[in-house]
JSON list of C-alpha atoms and ligand atoms in Angstrom, two decimals:
[
{"chain": "A", "resi": 240, "resn": "UNK", "atom": "CA", "xyz": [-0.02, -0.15, 0.05]},
{"chain": "A", "resi": 241, "resn": "UNK", "atom": "CA", "xyz": [1.30, 3.28, -0.78]},
{"chain": "A", "resi": 242, "resn": "UNK", "atom": "CA", "xyz": [1.77, 6.04, 1.92]},
{"chain": "A", "resi": 243, "resn": "UNK", "atom": "CA", "xyz": [0.68, 9.58, 1.29]},
{"chain": "A", "resi": 244, "resn": "UNK", "atom": "CA", "xyz": [0.69, 12.37, 3.50]},
{"chain": "A", "resi": 245, "resn": "UNK", "atom": "CA", "xyz": [-2.64, 14.59, 3.67]},
{"chain": "A", "resi": 246, "resn": "UNK", "atom": "CA", "xyz": [-1.05, 17.96, 4.45]},
{"chain": "A", "resi": 247, "resn": "UNK", "atom": "CA", "xyz": [-0.24, 21.47, 3.01]},
{"chain": "A", "resi": 248, "resn": "UNK", "atom": "CA", "xyz": [2.84, 21.89, 5.15]},
{"chain": "A", "resi": 249, "resn": "UNK", "atom": "CA", "xyz": [6.41, 21.77, 3.28]},
{"chain": "A", "resi": 250, "resn": "UNK", "atom": "CA", "xyz": [7.73, 20.96, 6.76]},
{"chain": "A", "resi": 251, "resn": "UNK", "atom": "CA", "xyz": [5.81, 17.98, 7.59]},
{"chain": "A", "resi": 252, "resn": "UNK", "atom": "CA", "xyz": [6.27, 16.65, 4.03]},
{"chain": "A", "resi": 253, "resn": "UNK", "atom": "CA", "xyz": [10.13, 17.11, 4.39]},
{"chain": "A", "resi": 254, "resn": "UNK", "atom": "CA", "xyz": [10.21, 15.44, 7.78]},
{"chain": "A", "resi": 255, "resn": "UNK", "atom": "CA", "xyz": [8.12, 12.50, 6.63]},
{"chain": "A", "resi": 256, "resn": "UNK", "atom": "CA", "xyz": [10.05, 12.13, 3.30]},
{"chain": "A", "resi": 257, "resn": "UNK", "atom": "CA", "xyz": [13.14, 11.77, 5.21]},
{"chain": "A", "resi": 258, "resn": "UNK", "atom": "CA", "xyz": [12.13, 8.23, 6.43]},
{"chain": "A", "resi": 259, "resn": "UNK", "atom": "CA", "xyz": [12.62, 7.51, 2.75]},
{"chain": "A", "resi": 260, "resn": "UNK", "atom": "CA", "xyz": [9.19, 5.73, 2.41]},
{"chain": "A", "resi": 261, "resn": "UNK", "atom": "CA", "xyz": [6.66, 8.66, 1.39]},
{"chain": "A", "resi": 262, "resn": "UNK", "atom": "CA", "xyz": [5.02, 7.73, -1.80]},
{"chain": "A", "resi": 263, "resn": "UNK", "atom": "CA", "xyz": [3.05, 10.83, -2.45]},
{"chain": "A", "resi": 264, "resn": "UNK", "atom": "CA", "xyz": [0.83, 13.89, -0.81]},
{"chain": "A", "resi": 265, "resn": "UNK", "atom": "CA", "xyz": [-2.59, 14.73, -0.99]},
{"chain": "A", "resi": 266, "resn": "UNK", "atom": "CA", "xyz": [-3.74, 18.24, -0.40]},
{"chain": "A", "resi": 267, "resn": "UNK", "atom": "CA", "xyz": [-6.98, 20.15, -0.25]},
{"chain": "A", "resi": 268, "resn": "UNK", "atom": "CA", "xyz": [-8.29, 23.95, -0.27]},
{"chain": "A", "resi": 269, "resn": "UNK", "atom": "CA", "xyz": [-8.71, 23.71, 3.76]},
{"chain": "A", "resi": 270, "resn": "UNK", "atom": "CA", "xyz": [-5.17, 22.39, 4.45]},
{"chain": "A", "resi": 271, "resn": "UNK", "atom": "CA", "xyz": [-3.64, 24.72, 1.84]},
{"chain": "A", "resi": 272, "resn": "UNK", "atom": "CA", "xyz": [-5.32, 27.72, 3.24]},
{"chain": "A", "resi": 273, "resn": "UNK", "atom": "CA", "xyz": [-3.89, 27.07, 6.72]},
{"chain": "A", "resi": 274, "resn": "UNK", "atom": "CA", "xyz": [-0.40, 27.54, 5.10]},
{"chain": "A", "resi": 275, "resn": "UNK", "atom": "CA", "xyz": [-1.24, 31.12, 4.20]},
{"chain": "A", "resi": 276, "resn": "UNK", "atom": "CA", "xyz": [1.33, 30.66, 1.17]},
{"chain": "A", "resi": 277, "resn": "UNK", "atom": "CA", "xyz": [0.63, 31.08, -2.81]},
{"chain": "A", "resi": 278, "resn": "UNK", "atom": "CA", "xyz": [-0.74, 27.77, -3.85]},
{"chain": "A", "resi": 279, "resn": "UNK", "atom": "CA", "xyz": [1.48, 27.39, -6.97]},
{"chain": "A", "resi": 280, "resn": "UNK", "atom": "CA", "xyz": [4.73, 28.20, -4.89]},
{"chain": "A", "resi": 281, "resn": "UNK", "atom": "CA", "xyz": [3.73, 25.49, -2.35]},
{"chain": "A", "resi": 282, "resn": "UNK", "atom": "CA", "xyz": [3.07, 22.92, -4.96]},
{"chain": "A", "resi": 283, "resn": "UNK", "atom": "CA", "xyz": [6.36, 23.75, -6.68]},
{"chain": "A", "resi": 284, "resn": "UNK", "atom": "CA", "xyz": [8.25, 23.24, -3.30]},
{"chain": "A", "resi": 285, "resn": "UNK", "atom": "CA", "xyz": [6.35, 20.07, -2.59]},
{"chain": "A", "resi": 286, "resn": "UNK", "atom": "CA", "xyz": [7.30, 18.66, -5.94]},
{"chain": "A", "resi": 287, "resn": "UNK", "atom": "CA", "xyz": [11.01, 19.13, -4.99]},
{"chain": "A", "resi": 288, "resn": "UNK", "atom": "CA", "xyz": [10.60, 17.26, -1.88]},
{"chain": "A", "resi": 289, "resn": "UNK", "atom": "CA", "xyz": [8.70, 14.10, -3.11]},
{"chain": "A", "resi": 290, "resn": "UNK", "atom": "CA", "xyz": [8.83, 12.40, -6.32]},
{"chain": "A", "resi": 291, "resn": "UNK", "atom": "CA", "xyz": [5.50, 10.86, -6.41]},
{"chain": "A", "resi": 292, "resn": "UNK", "atom": "CA", "xyz": [1.88, 11.92, -7.22]},
{"chain": "A", "resi": 293, "resn": "UNK", "atom": "CA", "xyz": [0.77, 15.32, -5.37]},
{"chain": "A", "resi": 294, "resn": "UNK", "atom": "CA", "xyz": [-2.83, 15.91, -5.62]},
{"chain": "A", "resi": 295, "resn": "UNK", "atom": "CA", "xyz": [-4.06, 19.75, -6.02]},
{"chain": "A", "resi": 296, "resn": "UNK", "atom": "CA", "xyz": [-7.46, 20.44, -5.86]},
{"chain": "A", "resi": 297, "resn": "UNK", "atom": "CA", "xyz": [-9.64, 22.73, -8.17]},
{"chain": "A", "resi": 298, "resn": "UNK", "atom": "CA", "xyz": [-11.84, 25.24, -6.44]},
{"chain": "A", "resi": 299, "resn": "UNK", "atom": "CA", "xyz": [-14.37, 25.89, -9.43]},
{"chain": "A", "resi": 300, "resn": "UNK", "atom": "CA", "xyz": [-17.89, 24.39, -9.56]},
{"chain": "A", "resi": 301, "resn": "UNK", "atom": "CA", "xyz": [-18.35, 24.07, -13.32]},
{"chain": "A", "resi": 302, "resn": "UNK", "atom": "CA", "xyz": [-16.86, 21.53, -15.51]},
{"chain": "A", "resi": 303, "resn": "UNK", "atom": "CA", "xyz": [-15.31, 24.08, -17.96]},
{"chain": "A", "resi": 304, "resn": "UNK", "atom": "CA", "xyz": [-13.59, 26.01, -15.39]},
{"chain": "A", "resi": 305, "resn": "UNK", "atom": "CA", "xyz": [-12.40, 22.93, -13.59]},
{"chain": "A", "resi": 306, "resn": "UNK", "atom": "CA", "xyz": [-10.81, 21.75, -16.83]},
{"chain": "A", "resi": 307, "resn": "UNK", "atom": "CA", "xyz": [-8.98, 25.30, -17.23]},
{"chain": "A", "resi": 308, "resn": "UNK", "atom": "CA", "xyz": [-7.73, 25.13, -13.47]},
{"chain": "A", "resi": 309, "resn": "UNK", "atom": "CA", "xyz": [-6.84, 21.50, -14.00]},
{"chain": "A", "resi": 310, "resn": "UNK", "atom": "CA", "xyz": [-4.69, 22.10, -16.89]},
{"chain": "A", "resi": 311, "resn": "UNK", "atom": "CA", "xyz": [-3.08, 25.02, -15.29]},
{"chain": "A", "resi": 312, "resn": "UNK", "atom": "CA", "xyz": [-2.44, 22.77, -12.23]},
{"chain": "A", "resi": 313, "resn": "UNK", "atom": "CA", "xyz": [-0.89, 20.22, -14.40]},
{"chain": "A", "resi": 314, "resn": "UNK", "atom": "CA", "xyz": [1.52, 22.50, -16.05]},
{"chain": "A", "resi": 315, "resn": "UNK", "atom": "CA", "xyz": [3.27, 23.18, -12.60]},
{"chain": "A", "resi": 316, "resn": "UNK", "atom": "CA", "xyz": [4.83, 19.59, -12.62]},
{"chain": "A", "resi": 317, "resn": "UNK", "atom": "CA", "xyz": [4.52, 16.15, -14.15]},
{"chain": "A", "resi": 318, "resn": "UNK", "atom": "CA", "xyz": [3.58, 14.65, -10.71]},
{"chain": "A", "resi": 319, "resn": "UNK", "atom": "CA", "xyz": [0.62, 17.06, -10.15]},
{"chain": "A", "resi": 320, "resn": "UNK", "atom": "CA", "xyz": [-2.77, 14.99, -9.92]},
{"chain": "A", "resi": 321, "resn": "UNK", "atom": "CA", "xyz": [-5.68, 17.10, -10.27]},
{"chain": "A", "resi": 322, "resn": "UNK", "atom": "CA", "xyz": [-8.17, 16.76, -7.50]},
{"chain": "A", "resi": 323, "resn": "UNK", "atom": "CA", "xyz": [-11.91, 17.39, -8.65]},
{"chain": "A", "resi": 324, "resn": "UNK", "atom": "CA", "xyz": [-15.06, 16.94, -6.38]},
{"chain": "A", "resi": 325, "resn": "UNK", "atom": "CA", "xyz": [-17.49, 14.23, -7.09]},
{"chain": "A", "resi": 326, "resn": "UNK", "atom": "CA", "xyz": [-20.40, 16.17, -8.39]},
{"chain": "A", "resi": 327, "resn": "UNK", "atom": "CA", "xyz": [-21.68, 15.89, -11.97]},
{"chain": "A", "resi": 328, "resn": "UNK", "atom": "CA", "xyz": [-19.69, 18.63, -13.27]},
{"chain": "A", "resi": 329, "resn": "UNK", "atom": "CA", "xyz": [-16.63, 17.07, -11.63]},
{"chain": "A", "resi": 330, "resn": "UNK", "atom": "CA", "xyz": [-17.13, 13.85, -13.68]},
{"chain": "A", "resi": 331, "resn": "UNK", "atom": "CA", "xyz": [-17.56, 15.99, -16.66]},
{"chain": "A", "resi": 332, "resn": "UNK", "atom": "CA", "xyz": [-14.10, 17.69, -16.08]},
{"chain": "A", "resi": 333, "resn": "UNK", "atom": "CA", "xyz": [-12.72, 14.32, -15.02]},
{"chain": "A", "resi": 334, "resn": "UNK", "atom": "CA", "xyz": [-13.71, 12.69, -18.43]},
{"chain": "A", "resi": 335, "resn": "UNK", "atom": "CA", "xyz": [-12.07, 15.75, -20.08]},
{"chain": "A", "resi": 336, "resn": "UNK", "atom": "CA", "xyz": [-8.84, 16.05, -18.15]},
{"chain": "A", "resi": 337, "resn": "UNK", "atom": "CA", "xyz": [-8.42, 12.04, -18.41]},
{"chain": "A", "resi": 338, "resn": "UNK", "atom": "CA", "xyz": [-8.64, 12.15, -22.27]},
{"chain": "A", "resi": 339, "resn": "UNK", "atom": "CA", "xyz": [-5.71, 14.83, -22.16]},
{"chain": "A", "resi": 340, "resn": "UNK", "atom": "CA", "xyz": [-3.44, 12.48, -20.32]},
{"chain": "A", "resi": 341, "resn": "UNK", "atom": "CA", "xyz": [-4.01, 14.43, -17.00]},
{"chain": "A", "resi": 342, "resn": "UNK", "atom": "CA", "xyz": [-4.34, 12.00, -13.85]},
{"chain": "A", "resi": 343, "resn": "UNK", "atom": "CA", "xyz": [-7.34, 12.91, -11.88]},
{"chain": "A", "resi": 344, "resn": "UNK", "atom": "CA", "xyz": [-8.09, 12.25, -8.13]},
{"chain": "A", "resi": 345, "resn": "UNK", "atom": "CA", "xyz": [-11.86, 12.50, -7.85]},
{"chain": "A", "resi": 346, "resn": "UNK", "atom": "CA", "xyz": [-12.45, 13.41, -4.46]},
{"chain": "A", "resi": 347, "resn": "UNK", "atom": "CA", "xyz": [-15.13, 13.80, -1.65]},
{"chain": "A", "resi": 348, "resn": "UNK", "atom": "CA", "xyz": [-16.44, 10.21, -2.30]},
{"chain": "A", "resi": 349, "resn": "UNK", "atom": "CA", "xyz": [-18.90, 8.90, 0.30]},
{"chain": "A", "resi": 350, "resn": "UNK", "atom": "CA", "xyz": [-20.74, 5.97, -1.54]},
{"chain": "A", "resi": 351, "resn": "UNK", "atom": "CA", "xyz": [-20.24, 3.14, -3.76]},
{"chain": "A", "resi": 352, "resn": "UNK", "atom": "CA", "xyz": [-22.10, 4.36, -6.78]},
{"chain": "A", "resi": 353, "resn": "UNK", "atom": "CA", "xyz": [-20.24, 7.62, -6.71]},
{"chain": "A", "resi": 354, "resn": "UNK", "atom": "CA", "xyz": [-17.16, 5.56, -6.92]},
{"chain": "A", "resi": 355, "resn": "UNK", "atom": "CA", "xyz": [-18.57, 3.57, -9.88]},
{"chain": "A", "resi": 356, "resn": "UNK", "atom": "CA", "xyz": [-19.06, 6.90, -11.53]},
{"chain": "A", "resi": 357, "resn": "UNK", "atom": "CA", "xyz": [-15.64, 8.28, -10.90]},
{"chain": "A", "resi": 358, "resn": "UNK", "atom": "CA", "xyz": [-14.15, 4.99, -12.28]},
{"chain": "A", "resi": 359, "resn": "UNK", "atom": "CA", "xyz": [-16.34, 5.24, -15.58]},
{"chain": "A", "resi": 360, "resn": "UNK", "atom": "CA", "xyz": [-15.43, 8.76, -15.92]},
{"chain": "A", "resi": 361, "resn": "UNK", "atom": "CA", "xyz": [-11.55, 7.76, -16.12]},
{"chain": "A", "resi": 362, "resn": "UNK", "atom": "CA", "xyz": [-10.43, 8.90, -12.71]},
{"chain": "A", "resi": 363, "resn": "UNK", "atom": "CA", "xyz": [-6.89, 7.82, -11.99]},
{"chain": "A", "resi": 364, "resn": "UNK", "atom": "CA", "xyz": [-7.67, 7.38, -8.21]},
{"chain": "A", "resi": 365, "resn": "UNK", "atom": "CA", "xyz": [-10.85, 8.07, -6.23]},
{"chain": "A", "resi": 366, "resn": "UNK", "atom": "CA", "xyz": [-10.77, 9.29, -2.33]},
{"chain": "A", "resi": 367, "resn": "UNK", "atom": "CA", "xyz": [-13.42, 7.75, -0.16]},
{"chain": "A", "resi": 368, "resn": "UNK", "atom": "CA", "xyz": [-13.45, 9.95, 3.20]},
{"chain": "A", "resi": 369, "resn": "UNK", "atom": "CA", "xyz": [-13.65, 7.16, 5.80]},
{"chain": "A", "resi": 370, "resn": "UNK", "atom": "CA", "xyz": [-13.22, 9.16, 8.88]},
{"chain": "A", "resi": 371, "resn": "UNK", "atom": "CA", "xyz": [-16.14, 11.75, 7.98]},
{"chain": "A", "resi": 372, "resn": "UNK", "atom": "CA", "xyz": [-18.30, 8.49, 7.21]},
{"chain": "A", "resi": 373, "resn": "UNK", "atom": "CA", "xyz": [-17.17, 7.11, 10.89]},
{"chain": "A", "resi": 374, "resn": "UNK", "atom": "CA", "xyz": [-18.13, 10.50, 12.33]},
{"chain": "A", "resi": 375, "resn": "UNK", "atom": "CA", "xyz": [-21.92, 10.06, 11.31]},
{"chain": "A", "resi": 376, "resn": "UNK", "atom": "CA", "xyz": [-21.99, 6.34, 12.56]},
{"chain": "A", "resi": 377, "resn": "UNK", "atom": "CA", "xyz": [-21.55, 4.85, 8.98]},
{"chain": "A", "resi": 378, "resn": "UNK", "atom": "CA", "xyz": [-18.87, 2.42, 8.48]},
{"chain": "A", "resi": 379, "resn": "UNK", "atom": "CA", "xyz": [-15.84, 4.00, 6.25]},
{"chain": "A", "resi": 380, "resn": "UNK", "atom": "CA", "xyz": [-14.12, 1.06, 5.90]},
{"chain": "A", "resi": 381, "resn": "UNK", "atom": "CA", "xyz": [-16.87, -1.19, 4.59]},
{"chain": "A", "resi": 382, "resn": "UNK", "atom": "CA", "xyz": [-17.36, 1.69, 1.48]},
{"chain": "A", "resi": 383, "resn": "UNK", "atom": "CA", "xyz": [-13.65, 0.89, 1.03]},
{"chain": "A", "resi": 384, "resn": "UNK", "atom": "CA", "xyz": [-14.18, -3.04, 0.77]},
{"chain": "A", "resi": 385, "resn": "UNK", "atom": "CA", "xyz": [-17.22, -2.28, -1.62]},
{"chain": "A", "resi": 386, "resn": "UNK", "atom": "CA", "xyz": [-15.34, 0.00, -3.94]},
{"chain": "A", "resi": 387, "resn": "UNK", "atom": "CA", "xyz": [-12.51, -2.75, -4.14]},
{"chain": "A", "resi": 388, "resn": "UNK", "atom": "CA", "xyz": [-14.95, -5.22, -5.11]},
{"chain": "A", "resi": 389, "resn": "UNK", "atom": "CA", "xyz": [-16.66, -3.33, -7.79]},
{"chain": "A", "resi": 390, "resn": "UNK", "atom": "CA", "xyz": [-13.55, -2.08, -9.28]},
{"chain": "A", "resi": 391, "resn": "UNK", "atom": "CA", "xyz": [-12.27, -5.79, -9.09]},
{"chain": "A", "resi": 392, "resn": "UNK", "atom": "CA", "xyz": [-15.40, -7.01, -10.89]},
{"chain": "A", "resi": 393, "resn": "UNK", "atom": "CA", "xyz": [-14.89, -4.87, -13.80]},
{"chain": "A", "resi": 394, "resn": "UNK", "atom": "CA", "xyz": [-11.22, -4.74, -13.88]},
{"chain": "A", "resi": 395, "resn": "UNK", "atom": "CA", "xyz": [-11.20, -1.02, -13.41]},
{"chain": "A", "resi": 396, "resn": "UNK", "atom": "CA", "xyz": [-7.73, 0.58, -13.11]},
{"chain": "A", "resi": 397, "resn": "UNK", "atom": "CA", "xyz": [-8.68, 3.43, -10.84]},
{"chain": "A", "resi": 398, "resn": "UNK", "atom": "CA", "xyz": [-6.94, 3.28, -7.71]},
{"chain": "A", "resi": 399, "resn": "UNK", "atom": "CA", "xyz": [-8.63, 3.63, -4.15]},
{"chain": "A", "resi": 400, "resn": "UNK", "atom": "CA", "xyz": [-7.11, 6.20, -2.02]},
{"chain": "A", "resi": 401, "resn": "UNK", "atom": "CA", "xyz": [-8.34, 5.89, 1.47]},
{"chain": "A", "resi": 402, "resn": "UNK", "atom": "CA", "xyz": [-8.43, 9.47, 2.82]},
{"chain": "A", "resi": 403, "resn": "UNK", "atom": "CA", "xyz": [-10.18, 11.11, 5.98]},
{"chain": "A", "resi": 404, "resn": "UNK", "atom": "CA", "xyz": [-7.97, 8.74, 8.29]},
{"chain": "A", "resi": 405, "resn": "UNK", "atom": "CA", "xyz": [-7.93, 9.45, 11.63]},
{"chain": "A", "resi": 406, "resn": "UNK", "atom": "CA", "xyz": [-6.05, 6.94, 13.50]},
{"chain": "A", "resi": 407, "resn": "UNK", "atom": "CA", "xyz": [-3.46, 3.90, 12.81]},
{"chain": "A", "resi": 408, "resn": "UNK", "atom": "CA", "xyz": [-6.14, 1.35, 13.11]},
{"chain": "A", "resi": 409, "resn": "UNK", "atom": "CA", "xyz": [-7.70, 2.89, 9.76]},
{"chain": "A", "resi": 410, "resn": "UNK", "atom": "CA", "xyz": [-4.18, 2.35, 8.33]},
{"chain": "A", "resi": 411, "resn": "UNK", "atom": "CA", "xyz": [-4.11, -1.32, 9.29]},
{"chain": "A", "resi": 412, "resn": "UNK", "atom": "CA", "xyz": [-7.65, -1.93, 8.00]},
{"chain": "A", "resi": 413, "resn": "UNK", "atom": "CA", "xyz": [-7.28, 0.07, 4.75]},
{"chain": "A", "resi": 414, "resn": "UNK", "atom": "CA", "xyz": [-4.05, -2.53, 4.36]},
{"chain": "A", "resi": 415, "resn": "UNK", "atom": "CA", "xyz": [-6.20, -5.38, 5.09]},
{"chain": "A", "resi": 416, "resn": "UNK", "atom": "CA", "xyz": [-8.78, -4.46, 2.85]},
{"chain": "A", "resi": 417, "resn": "UNK", "atom": "CA", "xyz": [-6.18, -4.08, 0.06]},
{"chain": "A", "resi": 418, "resn": "UNK", "atom": "CA", "xyz": [-6.53, -0.23, -0.44]},
{"chain": "A", "resi": 419, "resn": "UNK", "atom": "CA", "xyz": [-4.08, 1.05, -3.13]},
{"chain": "A", "resi": 420, "resn": "UNK", "atom": "CA", "xyz": [-3.10, 4.17, -1.37]},
{"chain": "A", "resi": 421, "resn": "UNK", "atom": "CA", "xyz": [-3.87, 5.63, 2.28]},
{"chain": "A", "resi": 422, "resn": "UNK", "atom": "CA", "xyz": [-3.18, 9.33, 2.86]},
{"chain": "A", "resi": 423, "resn": "UNK", "atom": "CA", "xyz": [-2.92, 10.51, 6.42]},
{"chain": "A", "resi": 424, "resn": "UNK", "atom": "CA", "xyz": [-1.93, 13.49, 8.55]},
{"chain": "A", "resi": 425, "resn": "UNK", "atom": "CA", "xyz": [1.58, 13.98, 9.74]},
{"chain": "A", "resi": 426, "resn": "UNK", "atom": "CA", "xyz": [0.80, 12.85, 13.33]},
{"chain": "A", "resi": 427, "resn": "UNK", "atom": "CA", "xyz": [-0.86, 9.53, 12.05]},
{"chain": "A", "resi": 428, "resn": "UNK", "atom": "CA", "xyz": [2.28, 8.90, 9.97]},
{"chain": "A", "resi": 429, "resn": "UNK", "atom": "CA", "xyz": [4.64, 9.32, 12.93]},
{"chain": "A", "resi": 430, "resn": "UNK", "atom": "CA", "xyz": [2.64, 7.10, 15.15]},
{"chain": "A", "resi": 431, "resn": "UNK", "atom": "CA", "xyz": [2.78, 4.08, 12.49]},
{"chain": "A", "resi": 432, "resn": "UNK", "atom": "CA", "xyz": [6.26, 3.33, 13.61]},
{"chain": "A", "resi": 433, "resn": "UNK", "atom": "CA", "xyz": [5.71, 3.54, 17.25]},
{"chain": "A", "resi": 434, "resn": "UNK", "atom": "CA", "xyz": [5.21, 0.55, 19.88]},
{"chain": "A", "resi": 435, "resn": "UNK", "atom": "CA", "xyz": [6.05, 0.69, 23.64]},
{"chain": "A", "resi": 436, "resn": "UNK", "atom": "CA", "xyz": [7.52, -2.60, 23.51]},
{"chain": "A", "resi": 437, "resn": "UNK", "atom": "CA", "xyz": [10.25, -1.55, 20.87]},
{"chain": "A", "resi": 438, "resn": "UNK", "atom": "CA", "xyz": [11.17, 1.42, 23.18]},
{"chain": "A", "resi": 439, "resn": "UNK", "atom": "CA", "xyz": [11.13, -0.77, 26.29]},
{"chain": "A", "resi": 440, "resn": "UNK", "atom": "CA", "xyz": [13.39, -3.70, 24.33]},
{"chain": "A", "resi": 441, "resn": "UNK", "atom": "CA", "xyz": [15.63, -1.08, 23.04]},
{"chain": "A", "resi": 442, "resn": "UNK", "atom": "CA", "xyz": [16.23, 0.49, 26.36]},
{"chain": "A", "resi": 443, "resn": "UNK", "atom": "CA", "xyz": [17.00, -3.06, 27.82]},
{"chain": "A", "resi": 444, "resn": "UNK", "atom": "CA", "xyz": [19.34, -4.07, 25.15]},
{"chain": "A", "resi": 445, "resn": "UNK", "atom": "CA", "xyz": [21.31, -0.72, 25.50]},
{"chain": "A", "resi": 446, "resn": "UNK", "atom": "CA", "xyz": [21.54, -0.98, 29.42]},
{"chain": "A", "resi": 447, "resn": "UNK", "atom": "CA", "xyz": [22.63, -4.69, 29.18]},
{"chain": "A", "resi": 448, "resn": "UNK", "atom": "CA", "xyz": [25.12, -3.79, 26.92]},
{"chain": "A", "resi": 449, "resn": "UNK", "atom": "CA", "xyz": [26.59, -0.94, 28.76]},
{"chain": "A", "resi": 450, "resn": "UNK", "atom": "CA", "xyz": [26.63, -3.04, 31.85]},
{"chain": "A", "resi": 451, "resn": "UNK", "atom": "CA", "xyz": [29.08, -5.43, 30.61]},
{"chain": "A", "resi": 452, "resn": "UNK", "atom": "CA", "xyz": [30.87, -2.81, 28.28]},
{"chain": "A", "resi": 453, "resn": "UNK", "atom": "CA", "xyz": [31.72, -0.16, 30.66]},
{"chain": "A", "resi": 454, "resn": "UNK", "atom": "CA", "xyz": [35.27, 1.07, 30.26]},
{"chain": "A", "resi": 455, "resn": "UNK", "atom": "CA", "xyz": [37.35, -0.36, 33.17]},
{"chain": "A", "resi": 456, "resn": "UNK", "atom": "CA", "xyz": [39.30, 1.96, 35.47]},
{"chain": "B", "resi": 294, "resn": "G3P", "atom": "O1", "xyz": [-7.69, 15.48, 2.13]},
{"chain": "B", "resi": 294, "resn": "G3P", "atom": "C1", "xyz": [-8.72, 14.86, 2.31]},
{"chain": "B", "resi": 294, "resn": "G3P", "atom": "C2", "xyz": [-9.01, 14.10, 3.61]},
{"chain": "B", "resi": 294, "resn": "G3P", "atom": "O2", "xyz": [-8.14, 13.26, 3.89]},
{"chain": "B", "resi": 294, "resn": "G3P", "atom": "C3", "xyz": [-9.56, 15.14, 4.47]},
{"chain": "B", "resi": 294, "resn": "G3P", "atom": "O3", "xyz": [-9.75, 14.33, 5.95]},
{"chain": "B", "resi": 294, "resn": "G3P", "atom": "O4", "xyz": [-9.79, 14.49, 8.18]},
{"chain": "B", "resi": 294, "resn": "G3P", "atom": "O5", "xyz": [-10.67, 16.39, 6.83]},
{"chain": "B", "resi": 294, "resn": "G3P", "atom": "O6", "xyz": [-11.80, 14.30, 6.98]},
{"chain": "B", "resi": 294, "resn": "G3P", "atom": "P1", "xyz": [-10.49, 15.02, 7.09]}
]
């Protein structure tokens, strides 16, 4: 499963990338707005840090304007994936941008029918928001399983990007379900490596080592 960071913070991306296993980045208008930076400059910087797909979202609501925005975003760097919302105009824009060879991430997906339409429109990936479904007492991970089954049934090449991840268990379940990509906030990315028994075990190894290897004198 590919691991992406869901952030607009270049600092966080740099830190996560230093682990050597960051596959890509997703941004959205909320995350980018928090940074208070020029969007194009931010995307250019992110593209220098990570050599993988970088999702950048359009903010227009009509297909023609989305396509125009998407073309401009795609010009910034070959790794830019244009993110469009899962509304009828977004599907029209997806069809057009995909036909021009521009990769599209269809976002704000909350149902299997929406995901089916995104795939039929030619999306490179679809982003189901599992945390926001869990928030309203729906089963976000069940949506992931349904989409994966539907895509497999019809051999769609559209990737399932598990988004709106709230804790490491979401990452575990995404991987068990066979999600292709999982994007997460930096805090969750950091949590993936942590285990108290690792820390306790390492402390003991080092104290045992030091006890027997003290310099004499
Ligand atoms: O970037 C899309 C998605 O991951 C947003 O997550 O936590 O705002 O529901 P969240």
